[in-house]
Coordinates of C-alpha atoms and ligand atoms in Angstrom, one line a residue:
M1278 CA 13.1 7.9 -30.5
E1279 CA 12.0 5.5 -27.9
R1280 CA 10.1 6.9 -24.7
T1281 CA 10.1 4.7 -21.5
L1282 CA 8.3 5.2 -17.9
V1283 CA 10.8 5.5 -15.0
I1284 CA 9.3 5.8 -11.6
I1285 CA 11.9 6.9 -8.8
K1286 CA 10.9 4.7 -6.1
P1287 CA 9.5 5.9 -2.2
D1288 CA 12.7 4.7 -0.9
A1289 CA 15.0 6.9 -3.3
V1290 CA 13.0 9.9 -2.3
Q1291 CA 12.9 9.4 1.2
R1292 CA 16.8 9.0 0.9
G1293 CA 17.3 12.1 -1.0
L1294 CA 18.4 10.2 -4.3
V1295 CA 16.0 11.9 -6.9
G1296 CA 18.5 14.4 -8.0
P1297 CA 21.6 11.8 -8.2
I1298 CA 19.3 9.4 -10.2
L1299 CA 17.7 11.8 -12.7
T1300 CA 21.5 13.2 -13.2
R1301 CA 22.6 9.6 -14.1
F1302 CA 19.9 10.0 -17.2
E1303 CA 20.3 13.4 -18.2
R1304 CA 24.1 13.0 -17.8
R1305 CA 24.1 9.6 -20.1
G1306 CA 22.0 11.9 -23.0
L1307 CA 18.7 10.8 -22.6
R1308 CA 15.7 13.6 -22.6
F1309 CA 13.0 14.1 -19.9
A1310 CA 9.7 14.3 -21.8
A1311 CA 7.4 14.4 -18.6
L1312 CA 8.6 14.7 -14.9
K1313 CA 6.6 15.1 -11.8
L1314 CA 6.4 14.2 -7.9
M1315 CA 3.2 12.2 -7.0
Q1316 CA 1.7 9.4 -4.6
I1317 CA 0.9 6.6 -6.1
T1318 CA -2.8 5.2 -5.3
P1319 CA -3.6 1.5 -4.2
E1320 CA -6.0 1.6 -7.6
L1321 CA -2.9 3.0 -10.0
A1322 CA -0.3 0.5 -8.2
A1323 CA -2.8 -2.7 -8.8
R1324 CA -3.2 -1.3 -12.6
H1325 CA 0.8 -0.7 -13.0
Y1326 CA 2.0 -3.8 -11.3
A1327 CA -0.9 -5.8 -12.7
V1328 CA 1.0 -8.8 -14.3
H1329 CA 3.0 -9.5 -11.0
K1330 CA -0.7 -9.7 -9.0
D1331 CA -0.4 -13.6 -8.1
K1332 CA 3.2 -13.4 -7.0
P1333 CA 4.2 -13.8 -3.1
F1334 CA 5.6 -10.8 -3.0
Y1335 CA 2.4 -8.6 -4.5
P1336 CA 1.5 -7.2 -1.4
S1337 CA 4.6 -6.0 -0.1
L1338 CA 5.3 -4.6 -3.2
I1339 CA 1.9 -2.4 -3.5
K1340 CA 2.5 -1.4 0.1
Y1341 CA 5.8 -0.1 -0.7
I1342 CA 5.6 1.6 -4.1
T1343 CA 2.4 3.5 -2.4
S1344 CA 4.2 4.4 1.0
G1345 CA 5.5 8.0 -0.1
P1346 CA 5.6 10.1 -2.5
V1347 CA 7.5 9.1 -5.8
V1348 CA 8.6 11.1 -9.1
V1349 CA 7.6 9.6 -12.3
A1350 CA 9.0 10.4 -15.7
V1351 CA 8.9 10.0 -19.1
I1352 CA 12.4 9.6 -20.4
E1353 CA 13.2 9.6 -24.2
G1354 CA 16.0 8.6 -26.3
N1355 CA 17.3 6.2 -29.1
D1356 CA 17.0 2.8 -27.6
A1357 CA 15.8 4.6 -24.5
I1358 CA 13.9 1.6 -22.7
K1359 CA 17.1 -0.8 -23.1
I1360 CA 19.4 1.8 -21.9
V1361 CA 17.6 3.0 -18.8
R1362 CA 16.9 -0.5 -17.9
T1363 CA 20.6 -1.4 -18.2
M1364 CA 21.2 1.6 -16.3
M1365 CA 18.8 0.5 -13.1
G1366 CA 21.0 -3.0 -12.9
E1367 CA 19.4 -6.4 -12.1
T1368 CA 16.0 -6.4 -10.1
H1369 CA 17.9 -7.5 -7.2
P1370 CA 20.8 -5.2 -5.8
A1371 CA 22.8 -7.9 -4.8
Q1372 CA 22.9 -8.9 -8.3
A1373 CA 23.1 -5.7 -10.1
A1374 CA 26.6 -4.6 -11.6
P1375 CA 28.6 -2.3 -9.8
G1376 CA 27.9 1.5 -11.7
T1377 CA 24.4 0.4 -12.0
I1378 CA 21.7 2.4 -9.9
R1379 CA 20.5 -0.4 -8.1
A1380 CA 23.9 -1.7 -6.9
D1381 CA 25.2 1.6 -6.1
F1382 CA 22.6 2.5 -4.1
G1383 CA 20.7 -0.4 -3.2
M1384 CA 20.6 -3.6 -0.7
E1385 CA 17.4 -5.5 -1.6
I1386 CA 14.9 -6.2 -4.0
G1387 CA 12.2 -4.8 -2.0
R1388 CA 13.8 -1.2 -1.8
N1389 CA 15.3 -1.2 -5.3
L1390 CA 14.9 2.2 -5.8
V1391 CA 13.7 2.6 -9.4
H1392 CA 11.3 1.4 -12.0
G1393 CA 11.4 1.4 -15.7
S1394 CA 9.5 0.4 -18.8
D1395 CA 10.7 -3.6 -19.6
K1396 CA 9.9 -3.3 -23.3
P1397 CA 8.0 -1.4 -26.1
E1398 CA 4.6 -2.5 -25.3
T1399 CA 5.1 -2.3 -21.8
A1400 CA 6.1 1.3 -22.2
A1401 CA 3.0 2.0 -24.3
F1402 CA 0.8 0.7 -21.5
E1403 CA 2.4 2.4 -18.5
I1404 CA 3.2 6.3 -19.9
P1405 CA -0.6 6.4 -20.1
L1406 CA -1.4 5.3 -16.3
F1407 CA 0.8 8.2 -15.2
F1408 CA 0.5 11.0 -18.0
S1409 CA -2.1 12.8 -20.1
D1410 CA -0.9 13.6 -23.7
D1411 CA -0.4 17.4 -22.9
E1412 CA 1.9 16.4 -20.0
I1413 CA 4.4 14.7 -22.4
L1414 CA 6.5 17.4 -24.4
S1415 CA 8.1 17.1 -27.7
Y1416 CA 10.9 19.4 -28.0
Q1417 CA 15.0 19.3 -29.3
R1418 CA 17.9 20.5 -27.5
A1419 CA 21.1 22.2 -28.7
I1420 CA 23.1 19.7 -27.3
D1421 CA 21.4 16.7 -29.0
S1422 CA 23.4 16.8 -32.2
W1423 CA 26.5 16.3 -29.9
I1424 CA 24.9 12.8 -28.4
Y1425 CA 23.7 11.5 -31.9
E1426 CA 25.5 11.8 -35.0
Ligands
DAT2824 P1 11.8 -5.2 -12.6 O1 11.6 -3.7 -11.2 O2 13.2 -5.1 -12.5 O3 11.0 -4.8 -13.7 P2 10.0 -7.1 -12.0 O4 8.8 -6.3 -13.1 O5 10.4 -8.3 -12.4 O6 11.3 -6.3 -11.8 O7 9.3 -6.7 -10.9 C1 8.4 -5.5 -10.1 C2 8.9 -5.4 -8.6 O8 8.8 -6.2 -8.2 C3 10.9 -5.1 -8.3 O9 11.1 -4.2 -9.0 C4 10.7 -5.8 -7.3 C5 9.6 -6.7 -6.8 N1 10.2 -7.6 -7.2 C6 10.3 -8.7 -8.3 N2 10.7 -10.0 -7.8 C7 10.5 -10.2 -6.5 C8 10.8 -11.2 -5.4 N3 11.2 -12.4 -5.9 N4 10.6 -11.0 -4.0 C9 10.4 -9.5 -3.9 N5 10.3 -8.8 -4.4 C10 10.1 -8.9 -5.8
MG2825 MG1 9.2 -5.0 -14.4

């Protein structure tokens, strides 16, 4: 069972897309291990996006992710990191495949609705930025045996 950090970004919250986006992950068979509404501070944004700090788009990225409330989640499942990234689509919505979140709801790279950890080491770094251990729950659902053989 693998865990990944998902952020429903400020544009998605403002556009009323929290439910539709979370529903996609739920319907797929993924399980929420943690979930909350929060506002990302500039300090937290800088830690989360530290790998991008020298990129030209960094200032606008920080402005965007701190511009309003976000919904953050720890989502788990077998191969959850890759499955969530595939469901999100390419970084630029114009390059994202139809049926992905970014293609179905987005137009621009600077308003691409959702974040998902890109590899296990990234997930291990990102999850503790947003959640303490006691906020992340381990449990089974009755349907899990109908999702995994
Ligand atoms: P992803 O969010 O698909 O993991 P990333 O980690 O390369 O993409 O970049 C983080 C965010 O930064 C991305 O969601 C949107 C923004 N971004 C990336 N490349 C950009 C670019 N060339 N111009 C503007 N914003 C960009
Ligand atoms: Mg990334």
